[in-house]
């Protein structure tokens, strides 16, 4: 293997080779993809790499890529193949004149990898993005503290169905995964997949367990790390932990208790006003209006 600490620098990133991993450090320059800037750096254990390729790139470049093992990286699992090449954190683009050096490192990495048919990883081997995390979707604000996910609806974008359901908080122990649809494609959204949910989920704009993207809301560099962190926590059966820490399912019936913060009175007043508009439009019944108004007043 190349000497420990050897560094191969390319456009927007540099790979530092260690005895058991590759440390990828991303640049923070103005031309660096925002996802790379958000990730900062990532340590990829060799056990998390399935193969290594070196191929011609565009405009006098070559591309060194480490193919992650299925199930090894929550970020790539959440992305589900939707990332554009320019935002792929496993690609290192180099000037074509460095092809010989890149081929040397590619050969060294291949020699250190396990068998090609190793199969999917049994657990995540790459550290998930650190919490707390939050981002603004089109219809609400999503936040994750490592123990629970909270959706707080925006009256300017949320559907009447979500307003009726109210703001949502989901303990990671109640989740089994996430569904992330890139904001760069039609109907982008983040949906939480619940263990006890029955039937097929409806449209994301009507589902209280989902937030929708669009019009600059929920960009990839904010919503994808968020989705990956939630996925890692949900699959571990509890709060997000380091990949090398054993984690079992929570004790039966135990759900983390998330204290509810006091809300801004002006915000509560605005929500009641919007609820009244829905009531006047016939989208909320008298009983639903009374119950929801009481819930909002109780948050003061």
mmCIF file of N, CA, C and O in Angstrom, residues 132-214:
data_model
loop_
_atom_site.group_PDB
_atom_site.id
_atom_site.type_symbol
_atom_site.label_atom_id
_atom_site.label_comp_id
_atom_site.label_asym_id
_atom_site.label_seq_id
_atom_site.Cartn_x
_atom_site.Cartn_y
_atom_site.Cartn_z
ATOM 1 N N UNK A 132 -26.952 18.298 15.406
ATOM 2 C CA UNK A 132 -28.294 18.513 14.859
ATOM 3 C C UNK A 132 -28.252 19.020 13.414
ATOM 4 O O UNK A 132 -27.271 19.633 12.988
ATOM 5 N N UNK A 133 -29.324 18.718 12.681
ATOM 6 C CA UNK A 133 -29.456 19.132 11.299
ATOM 7 C C UNK A 133 -30.836 19.726 11.080
ATOM 8 O O UNK A 133 -31.803 19.321 11.739
ATOM 9 N N UNK A 134 -30.935 20.643 10.148
ATOM 10 C CA UNK A 134 -32.238 21.208 9.817
ATOM 11 C C UNK A 134 -32.199 21.805 8.411
ATOM 12 O O UNK A 134 -31.131 22.092 7.881
ATOM 13 N N UNK A 135 -33.359 21.940 7.805
ATOM 14 C CA UNK A 135 -33.457 22.615 6.513
ATOM 15 C C UNK A 135 -34.900 23.061 6.309
ATOM 16 O O UNK A 135 -35.824 22.575 6.975
ATOM 17 N N UNK A 136 -35.075 23.995 5.392
ATOM 18 C CA UNK A 136 -36.407 24.484 5.057
ATOM 19 C C UNK A 136 -36.890 23.813 3.781
ATOM 20 O O UNK A 136 -36.238 23.906 2.737
ATOM 21 N N UNK A 137 -38.023 23.124 3.883
ATOM 22 C CA UNK A 137 -38.689 22.580 2.711
ATOM 23 C C UNK A 137 -39.690 23.624 2.221
ATOM 24 O O UNK A 137 -39.800 24.713 2.791
ATOM 25 N N UNK A 138 -40.435 23.296 1.180
ATOM 26 C CA UNK A 138 -41.414 24.252 0.664
ATOM 27 C C UNK A 138 -42.573 24.437 1.635
ATOM 28 O O UNK A 138 -43.097 25.544 1.793
ATOM 29 N N UNK A 139 -42.965 23.355 2.308
ATOM 30 C CA UNK A 139 -44.155 23.420 3.164
ATOM 31 C C UNK A 139 -43.860 23.354 4.650
ATOM 32 O O UNK A 139 -44.791 23.346 5.470
ATOM 33 N N UNK A 140 -42.606 23.309 5.042
ATOM 34 C CA UNK A 140 -42.304 23.257 6.466
ATOM 35 C C UNK A 140 -40.815 23.239 6.749
ATOM 36 O O UNK A 140 -39.985 23.123 5.848
ATOM 37 N N UNK A 141 -40.500 23.351 8.013
ATOM 38 C CA UNK A 141 -39.108 23.281 8.465
ATOM 39 C C UNK A 141 -38.882 21.913 9.104
ATOM 40 O O UNK A 141 -39.653 21.479 9.970
ATOM 41 N N UNK A 142 -37.833 21.229 8.670
ATOM 42 C CA UNK A 142 -37.491 19.915 9.205
ATOM 43 C C UNK A 142 -36.263 20.045 10.096
ATOM 44 O O UNK A 142 -35.302 20.735 9.746
ATOM 45 N N UNK A 143 -36.286 19.397 11.251
ATOM 46 C CA UNK A 143 -35.137 19.410 12.157
ATOM 47 C C UNK A 143 -34.942 18.021 12.745
ATOM 48 O O UNK A 143 -35.895 17.264 12.930
ATOM 49 N N UNK A 144 -33.679 17.687 13.019
ATOM 50 C CA UNK A 144 -33.333 16.374 13.561
ATOM 51 C C UNK A 144 -32.235 16.551 14.595
ATOM 52 O O UNK A 144 -31.185 17.129 14.309
ATOM 53 N N UNK A 145 -32.486 16.067 15.813
ATOM 54 C CA UNK A 145 -31.516 16.219 16.901
ATOM 55 C C UNK A 145 -30.792 14.925 17.245
ATOM 56 O O UNK A 145 -30.071 14.858 18.232
ATOM 57 N N UNK A 146 -30.979 13.893 16.419
ATOM 58 C CA UNK A 146 -30.360 12.601 16.684
ATOM 59 C C UNK A 146 -31.305 11.623 17.344
ATOM 60 O O UNK A 146 -31.082 10.409 17.292
ATOM 61 N N UNK A 147 -32.372 12.123 17.974
ATOM 62 C CA UNK A 147 -33.348 11.269 18.648
ATOM 63 C C UNK A 147 -34.729 11.327 18.010
ATOM 64 O O UNK A 147 -35.476 10.353 18.051
ATOM 65 N N UNK A 148 -35.077 12.470 17.440
ATOM 66 C CA UNK A 148 -36.390 12.614 16.833
ATOM 67 C C UNK A 148 -36.339 13.601 15.673
ATOM 68 O O UNK A 148 -35.477 14.478 15.623
ATOM 69 N N UNK A 149 -37.276 13.431 14.758
ATOM 70 C CA UNK A 149 -37.433 14.321 13.608
ATOM 71 C C UNK A 149 -38.679 15.158 13.840
ATOM 72 O O UNK A 149 -39.735 14.620 14.220
ATOM 73 N N UNK A 150 -38.582 16.455 13.606
ATOM 74 C CA UNK A 150 -39.725 17.346 13.790
ATOM 75 C C UNK A 150 -40.018 18.070 12.481
ATOM 76 O O UNK A 150 -39.096 18.550 11.808
ATOM 77 N N UNK A 151 -41.299 18.127 12.118
ATOM 78 C CA UNK A 151 -41.768 18.913 10.981
ATOM 79 C C UNK A 151 -42.663 20.024 11.514
ATOM 80 O O UNK A 151 -43.658 19.750 12.192
ATOM 81 N N UNK A 152 -42.323 21.253 11.204
ATOM 82 C CA UNK A 152 -43.129 22.401 11.609
ATOM 83 C C UNK A 152 -43.634 23.082 10.334
ATOM 84 O O UNK A 152 -42.854 23.586 9.533
ATOM 85 N N UNK A 153 -44.926 23.080 10.132
ATOM 86 C CA UNK A 153 -45.505 23.511 8.865
ATOM 87 C C UNK A 153 -45.478 25.019 8.685
ATOM 88 O O UNK A 153 -45.647 25.782 9.640
ATOM 89 N N UNK A 154 -45.304 25.442 7.420
ATOM 90 C CA UNK A 154 -45.404 26.844 7.035
ATOM 91 C C UNK A 154 -46.816 27.102 6.523
ATOM 92 O O UNK A 154 -47.305 26.375 5.646
ATOM 93 N N UNK A 155 -47.450 28.128 7.012
ATOM 94 C CA UNK A 155 -48.818 28.383 6.578
ATOM 95 C C UNK A 155 -48.859 28.797 5.101
ATOM 96 O O UNK A 155 -49.889 28.640 4.433
ATOM 97 N N UNK A 156 -47.750 29.286 4.567
ATOM 98 C CA UNK A 156 -47.722 29.695 3.167
ATOM 99 C C UNK A 156 -47.595 28.521 2.204
ATOM 100 O O UNK A 156 -47.845 28.672 1.013
ATOM 101 N N UNK A 157 -47.185 27.340 2.688
ATOM 102 C CA UNK A 157 -46.956 26.234 1.759
ATOM 103 C C UNK A 157 -47.624 24.928 2.122
ATOM 104 O O UNK A 157 -47.858 24.083 1.251
ATOM 105 N N UNK A 158 -47.936 24.726 3.397
ATOM 106 C CA UNK A 158 -48.490 23.443 3.826
ATOM 107 C C UNK A 158 -49.932 23.265 3.364
ATOM 108 O O UNK A 158 -50.707 24.221 3.310
ATOM 109 N N UNK A 159 -50.293 22.033 3.040
ATOM 110 C CA UNK A 159 -51.651 21.714 2.627
ATOM 111 C C UNK A 159 -52.587 21.732 3.831
ATOM 112 O O UNK A 159 -52.160 21.676 4.994
ATOM 113 N N UNK A 160 -53.882 21.782 3.568
ATOM 114 C CA UNK A 160 -54.860 21.760 4.651
ATOM 115 C C UNK A 160 -54.773 20.454 5.432
ATOM 116 O O UNK A 160 -55.007 20.421 6.646
ATOM 117 N N UNK A 161 -54.393 19.362 4.745
ATOM 118 C CA UNK A 161 -54.258 18.069 5.429
ATOM 119 C C UNK A 161 -53.166 18.128 6.484
ATOM 120 O O UNK A 161 -53.308 17.576 7.586
ATOM 121 N N UNK A 162 -52.080 18.801 6.173
ATOM 122 C CA UNK A 162 -50.982 18.901 7.139
ATOM 123 C C UNK A 162 -51.332 19.860 8.267
ATOM 124 O O UNK A 162 -50.965 19.640 9.425
ATOM 125 N N UNK A 163 -52.069 20.914 7.954
ATOM 126 C CA UNK A 163 -52.499 21.825 9.012
ATOM 127 C C UNK A 163 -53.466 21.142 9.965
ATOM 128 O O UNK A 163 -53.433 21.356 11.177
ATOM 129 N N UNK A 164 -54.326 20.296 9.422
ATOM 130 C CA UNK A 164 -55.249 19.558 10.284
ATOM 131 C C UNK A 164 -54.487 18.617 11.216
ATOM 132 O O UNK A 164 -54.826 18.471 12.390
ATOM 133 N N UNK A 165 -53.452 17.973 10.660
ATOM 134 C CA UNK A 165 -52.671 17.021 11.461
ATOM 135 C C UNK A 165 -51.805 17.729 12.486
ATOM 136 O O UNK A 165 -51.508 17.178 13.545
ATOM 137 N N UNK A 166 -51.408 18.974 12.196
ATOM 138 C CA UNK A 166 -50.559 19.722 13.117
ATOM 139 C C UNK A 166 -49.086 19.393 12.943
ATOM 140 O O UNK A 166 -48.714 18.470 12.212
ATOM 141 N N UNK A 167 -48.243 20.155 13.631
ATOM 142 C CA UNK A 167 -46.807 19.894 13.598
ATOM 143 C C UNK A 167 -46.540 18.476 14.083
ATOM 144 O O UNK A 167 -47.241 17.955 14.959
ATOM 145 N N UNK A 168 -45.511 17.855 13.513
ATOM 146 C CA UNK A 168 -45.243 16.444 13.775
ATOM 147 C C UNK A 168 -43.874 16.234 14.414
ATOM 148 O O UNK A 168 -42.904 16.939 14.092
ATOM 149 N N UNK A 169 -43.793 15.249 15.314
ATOM 150 C CA UNK A 169 -42.529 14.808 15.895
ATOM 151 C C UNK A 169 -42.486 13.290 15.840
ATOM 152 O O UNK A 169 -43.428 12.621 16.280
ATOM 153 N N UNK A 170 -41.409 12.742 15.276
ATOM 154 C CA UNK A 170 -41.266 11.301 15.104
ATOM 155 C C UNK A 170 -40.003 10.822 15.809
ATOM 156 O O UNK A 170 -38.894 11.282 15.492
ATOM 157 N N UNK A 171 -40.148 9.913 16.764
ATOM 158 C CA UNK A 171 -38.981 9.312 17.414
ATOM 159 C C UNK A 171 -38.324 8.342 16.437
ATOM 160 O O UNK A 171 -39.011 7.636 15.688
ATOM 161 N N UNK A 172 -36.984 8.312 16.412
ATOM 162 C CA UNK A 172 -36.292 7.433 15.469
ATOM 163 C C UNK A 172 -36.632 5.967 15.732
ATOM 164 O O UNK A 172 -36.588 5.142 14.818
ATOM 165 N N UNK A 173 -36.997 5.622 16.965
ATOM 166 C CA UNK A 173 -37.366 4.242 17.277
ATOM 167 C C UNK A 173 -38.617 3.819 16.527
ATOM 168 O O UNK A 173 -38.873 2.621 16.361
ATOM 169 N N UNK A 174 -39.421 4.795 16.061
ATOM 170 C CA UNK A 174 -40.648 4.486 15.336
ATOM 171 C C UNK A 174 -40.450 4.482 13.827
ATOM 172 O O UNK A 174 -41.401 4.265 13.074
ATOM 173 N N UNK A 175 -39.209 4.723 13.374
ATOM 174 C CA UNK A 175 -38.938 4.812 11.940
ATOM 175 C C UNK A 175 -38.150 3.593 11.458
ATOM 176 O O UNK A 175 -37.349 3.026 12.198
ATOM 177 N N UNK A 176 -38.376 3.219 10.199
ATOM 178 C CA UNK A 176 -37.623 2.112 9.613
ATOM 179 C C UNK A 176 -36.786 2.570 8.415
ATOM 180 O O UNK A 176 -36.020 1.783 7.862
ATOM 181 N N UNK A 177 -36.942 3.827 8.005
ATOM 182 C CA UNK A 177 -36.162 4.312 6.880
ATOM 183 C C UNK A 177 -36.663 5.658 6.397
ATOM 184 O O UNK A 177 -37.510 6.292 7.026
ATOM 185 N N UNK A 178 -36.133 6.087 5.261
ATOM 186 C CA UNK A 178 -36.543 7.356 4.656
ATOM 187 C C UNK A 178 -36.684 7.150 3.156
ATOM 188 O O UNK A 178 -36.113 6.214 2.576
ATOM 189 N N UNK A 179 -37.421 8.035 2.533
ATOM 190 C CA UNK A 179 -37.536 8.070 1.080
ATOM 191 C C UNK A 179 -37.173 9.488 0.646
ATOM 192 O O UNK A 179 -37.911 10.432 0.933
ATOM 193 N N UNK A 180 -36.018 9.615 -0.008
ATOM 194 C CA UNK A 180 -35.553 10.933 -0.469
ATOM 195 C C UNK A 180 -35.660 10.999 -1.972
ATOM 196 O O UNK A 180 -35.137 10.132 -2.673
ATOM 197 N N UNK A 181 -36.373 12.013 -2.455
ATOM 198 C CA UNK A 181 -36.472 12.255 -3.893
ATOM 199 C C UNK A 181 -35.842 13.617 -4.155
ATOM 200 O O UNK A 181 -36.294 14.630 -3.621
ATOM 201 N N UNK A 182 -34.797 13.626 -4.950
ATOM 202 C CA UNK A 182 -33.995 14.826 -5.156
ATOM 203 C C UNK A 182 -34.832 16.027 -5.570
ATOM 204 O O UNK A 182 -35.748 15.904 -6.387
ATOM 205 N N UNK A 183 -34.517 17.206 -5.018
ATOM 206 C CA UNK A 183 -35.217 18.428 -5.438
ATOM 207 C C UNK A 183 -34.911 18.797 -6.880
ATOM 208 O O UNK A 183 -35.559 19.680 -7.442
ATOM 209 N N UNK A 184 -33.934 18.125 -7.487
ATOM 210 C CA UNK A 184 -33.577 18.410 -8.867
ATOM 211 C C UNK A 184 -34.412 17.614 -9.862
ATOM 212 O O UNK A 184 -34.206 17.713 -11.073
ATOM 213 N N UNK A 185 -35.342 16.797 -9.354
ATOM 214 C CA UNK A 185 -36.250 16.059 -10.220
ATOM 215 C C UNK A 185 -37.679 16.420 -9.835
ATOM 216 O O UNK A 185 -37.935 17.094 -8.845
ATOM 217 N N UNK A 186 -38.634 15.970 -10.639
ATOM 218 C CA UNK A 186 -40.039 16.288 -10.401
ATOM 219 C C UNK A 186 -40.521 15.648 -9.098
ATOM 220 O O UNK A 186 -40.185 14.511 -8.796
ATOM 221 N N UNK A 187 -41.307 16.408 -8.345
ATOM 222 C CA UNK A 187 -41.914 15.933 -7.094
ATOM 223 C C UNK A 187 -40.873 15.500 -6.067
ATOM 224 O O UNK A 187 -40.979 14.431 -5.449
ATOM 225 N N UNK A 188 -39.860 16.323 -5.859
ATOM 226 C CA UNK A 188 -38.869 16.029 -4.840
ATOM 227 C C UNK A 188 -39.467 16.128 -3.445
ATOM 228 O O UNK A 188 -40.316 16.989 -3.177
ATOM 229 N N UNK A 189 -39.045 15.245 -2.549
ATOM 230 C CA UNK A 189 -39.570 15.262 -1.183
ATOM 231 C C UNK A 189 -38.713 14.390 -0.274
ATOM 232 O O UNK A 189 -37.876 13.613 -0.735
ATOM 233 N N UNK A 190 -38.943 14.532 1.018
ATOM 234 C CA UNK A 190 -38.376 13.643 2.026
ATOM 235 C C UNK A 190 -39.541 13.055 2.805
ATOM 236 O O UNK A 190 -40.333 13.791 3.396
ATOM 237 N N UNK A 191 -39.648 11.734 2.775
ATOM 238 C CA UNK A 191 -40.721 11.049 3.506
ATOM 239 C C UNK A 191 -40.103 10.130 4.557
ATOM 240 O O UNK A 191 -39.143 9.398 4.277
ATOM 241 N N UNK A 192 -40.647 10.165 5.760
ATOM 242 C CA UNK A 192 -40.223 9.261 6.823
ATOM 243 C C UNK A 192 -41.047 7.983 6.720
ATOM 244 O O UNK A 192 -42.280 8.038 6.616
ATOM 245 N N UNK A 193 -40.385 6.850 6.756
ATOM 246 C CA UNK A 193 -41.066 5.562 6.672
ATOM 247 C C UNK A 193 -41.213 5.007 8.083
ATOM 248 O O UNK A 193 -40.218 4.768 8.775
ATOM 249 N N UNK A 194 -42.445 4.821 8.497
ATOM 250 C CA UNK A 194 -42.729 4.408 9.872
ATOM 251 C C UNK A 194 -42.950 2.905 9.973
ATOM 252 O O UNK A 194 -43.508 2.286 9.074
ATOM 253 N N UNK A 195 -42.530 2.344 11.094
ATOM 254 C CA UNK A 195 -42.635 0.902 11.296
ATOM 255 C C UNK A 195 -44.084 0.427 11.324
ATOM 256 O O UNK A 195 -44.401 -0.648 10.830
ATOM 257 N N UNK A 196 -44.956 1.224 11.909
ATOM 258 C CA UNK A 196 -46.334 0.790 12.114
ATOM 259 C C UNK A 196 -47.305 1.359 11.079
ATOM 260 O O UNK A 196 -48.501 1.140 11.182
ATOM 261 N N UNK A 197 -46.803 2.092 10.102
ATOM 262 C CA UNK A 197 -47.701 2.697 9.111
ATOM 263 C C UNK A 197 -48.318 1.614 8.235
ATOM 264 O O UNK A 197 -47.637 0.703 7.780
ATOM 265 N N UNK A 198 -49.606 1.717 8.002
ATOM 266 C CA UNK A 198 -50.305 0.742 7.179
ATOM 267 C C UNK A 198 -50.726 1.339 5.859
ATOM 268 O O UNK A 198 -50.960 2.531 5.741
ATOM 269 N N UNK A 199 -50.819 0.498 4.820
ATOM 270 C CA UNK A 199 -51.272 0.962 3.523
ATOM 271 C C UNK A 199 -50.200 1.739 2.772
ATOM 272 O O UNK A 199 -49.119 2.011 3.276
ATOM 273 N N UNK A 200 -50.535 2.096 1.548
ATOM 274 C CA UNK A 200 -49.607 2.849 0.721
ATOM 275 C C UNK A 200 -49.663 4.333 1.067
ATOM 276 O O UNK A 200 -50.754 4.883 1.254
ATOM 277 N N UNK A 201 -48.511 5.011 1.165
ATOM 278 C CA UNK A 201 -48.530 6.443 1.484
ATOM 279 C C UNK A 201 -49.132 7.237 0.338
ATOM 280 O O UNK A 201 -49.018 6.866 -0.834
ATOM 281 N N UNK A 202 -49.778 8.354 0.674
ATOM 282 C CA UNK A 202 -50.370 9.205 -0.339
ATOM 283 C C UNK A 202 -49.357 10.180 -0.908
ATOM 284 O O UNK A 202 -48.148 10.018 -0.740
ATOM 285 N N UNK A 203 -49.851 11.202 -1.584
ATOM 286 C CA UNK A 203 -48.972 12.219 -2.135
ATOM 287 C C UNK A 203 -48.205 12.905 -1.003
ATOM 288 O O UNK A 203 -48.741 13.135 0.078
ATOM 289 N N UNK A 204 -46.954 13.252 -1.277
ATOM 290 C CA UNK A 204 -46.114 13.846 -0.240
ATOM 291 C C UNK A 204 -46.692 15.142 0.305
ATOM 292 O O UNK A 204 -46.541 15.445 1.492
ATOM 293 N N UNK A 205 -47.381 15.924 -0.550
ATOM 294 C CA UNK A 205 -47.919 17.198 -0.059
ATOM 295 C C UNK A 205 -49.119 17.007 0.853
ATOM 296 O O UNK A 205 -49.551 17.954 1.518
ATOM 297 N N UNK A 206 -49.652 15.768 0.927
ATOM 298 C CA UNK A 206 -50.772 15.477 1.813
ATOM 299 C C UNK A 206 -50.368 14.602 2.995
ATOM 300 O O UNK A 206 -51.194 14.336 3.871
ATOM 301 N N UNK A 207 -49.120 14.157 3.027
ATOM 302 C CA UNK A 207 -48.647 13.210 4.034
ATOM 303 C C UNK A 207 -47.934 13.953 5.166
ATOM 304 O O UNK A 207 -46.886 14.560 4.951
ATOM 305 N N UNK A 208 -48.458 13.904 6.393
ATOM 306 C CA UNK A 208 -47.810 14.581 7.521
ATOM 307 C C UNK A 208 -46.438 14.014 7.874
ATOM 308 O O UNK A 208 -45.707 14.611 8.671
ATOM 309 N N UNK A 209 -46.081 12.867 7.286
ATOM 310 C CA UNK A 209 -44.765 12.279 7.530
ATOM 311 C C UNK A 209 -43.784 12.643 6.411
ATOM 312 O O UNK A 209 -42.735 12.013 6.278
ATOM 313 N N UNK A 210 -44.121 13.664 5.615
ATOM 314 C CA UNK A 210 -43.268 14.052 4.504
ATOM 315 C C UNK A 210 -43.233 15.572 4.357
ATOM 316 O O UNK A 210 -44.190 16.263 4.716
ATOM 317 N N UNK A 211 -42.119 16.073 3.845
ATOM 318 C CA UNK A 211 -42.025 17.478 3.446
ATOM 319 C C UNK A 211 -41.670 17.503 1.969
ATOM 320 O O UNK A 211 -40.982 16.603 1.467
ATOM 321 N N UNK A 212 -42.149 18.521 1.253
ATOM 322 C CA UNK A 212 -41.914 18.597 -0.184
ATOM 323 C C UNK A 212 -40.903 19.695 -0.502
ATOM 324 O O UNK A 212 -40.769 20.675 0.229
ATOM 325 N N UNK A 213 -40.177 19.494 -1.605
ATOM 326 C CA UNK A 213 -39.162 20.436 -2.037
ATOM 327 C C UNK A 213 -39.705 21.298 -3.173
ATOM 328 O O UNK A 213 -40.840 21.159 -3.594
ATOM 329 N N UNK A 214 -38.858 22.173 -3.696
ATOM 330 C CA UNK A 214 -39.227 22.992 -4.835
ATOM 331 C C UNK A 214 -38.943 24.461 -4.607
ATOM 332 O O UNK A 214 -38.888 24.934 -3.467
#
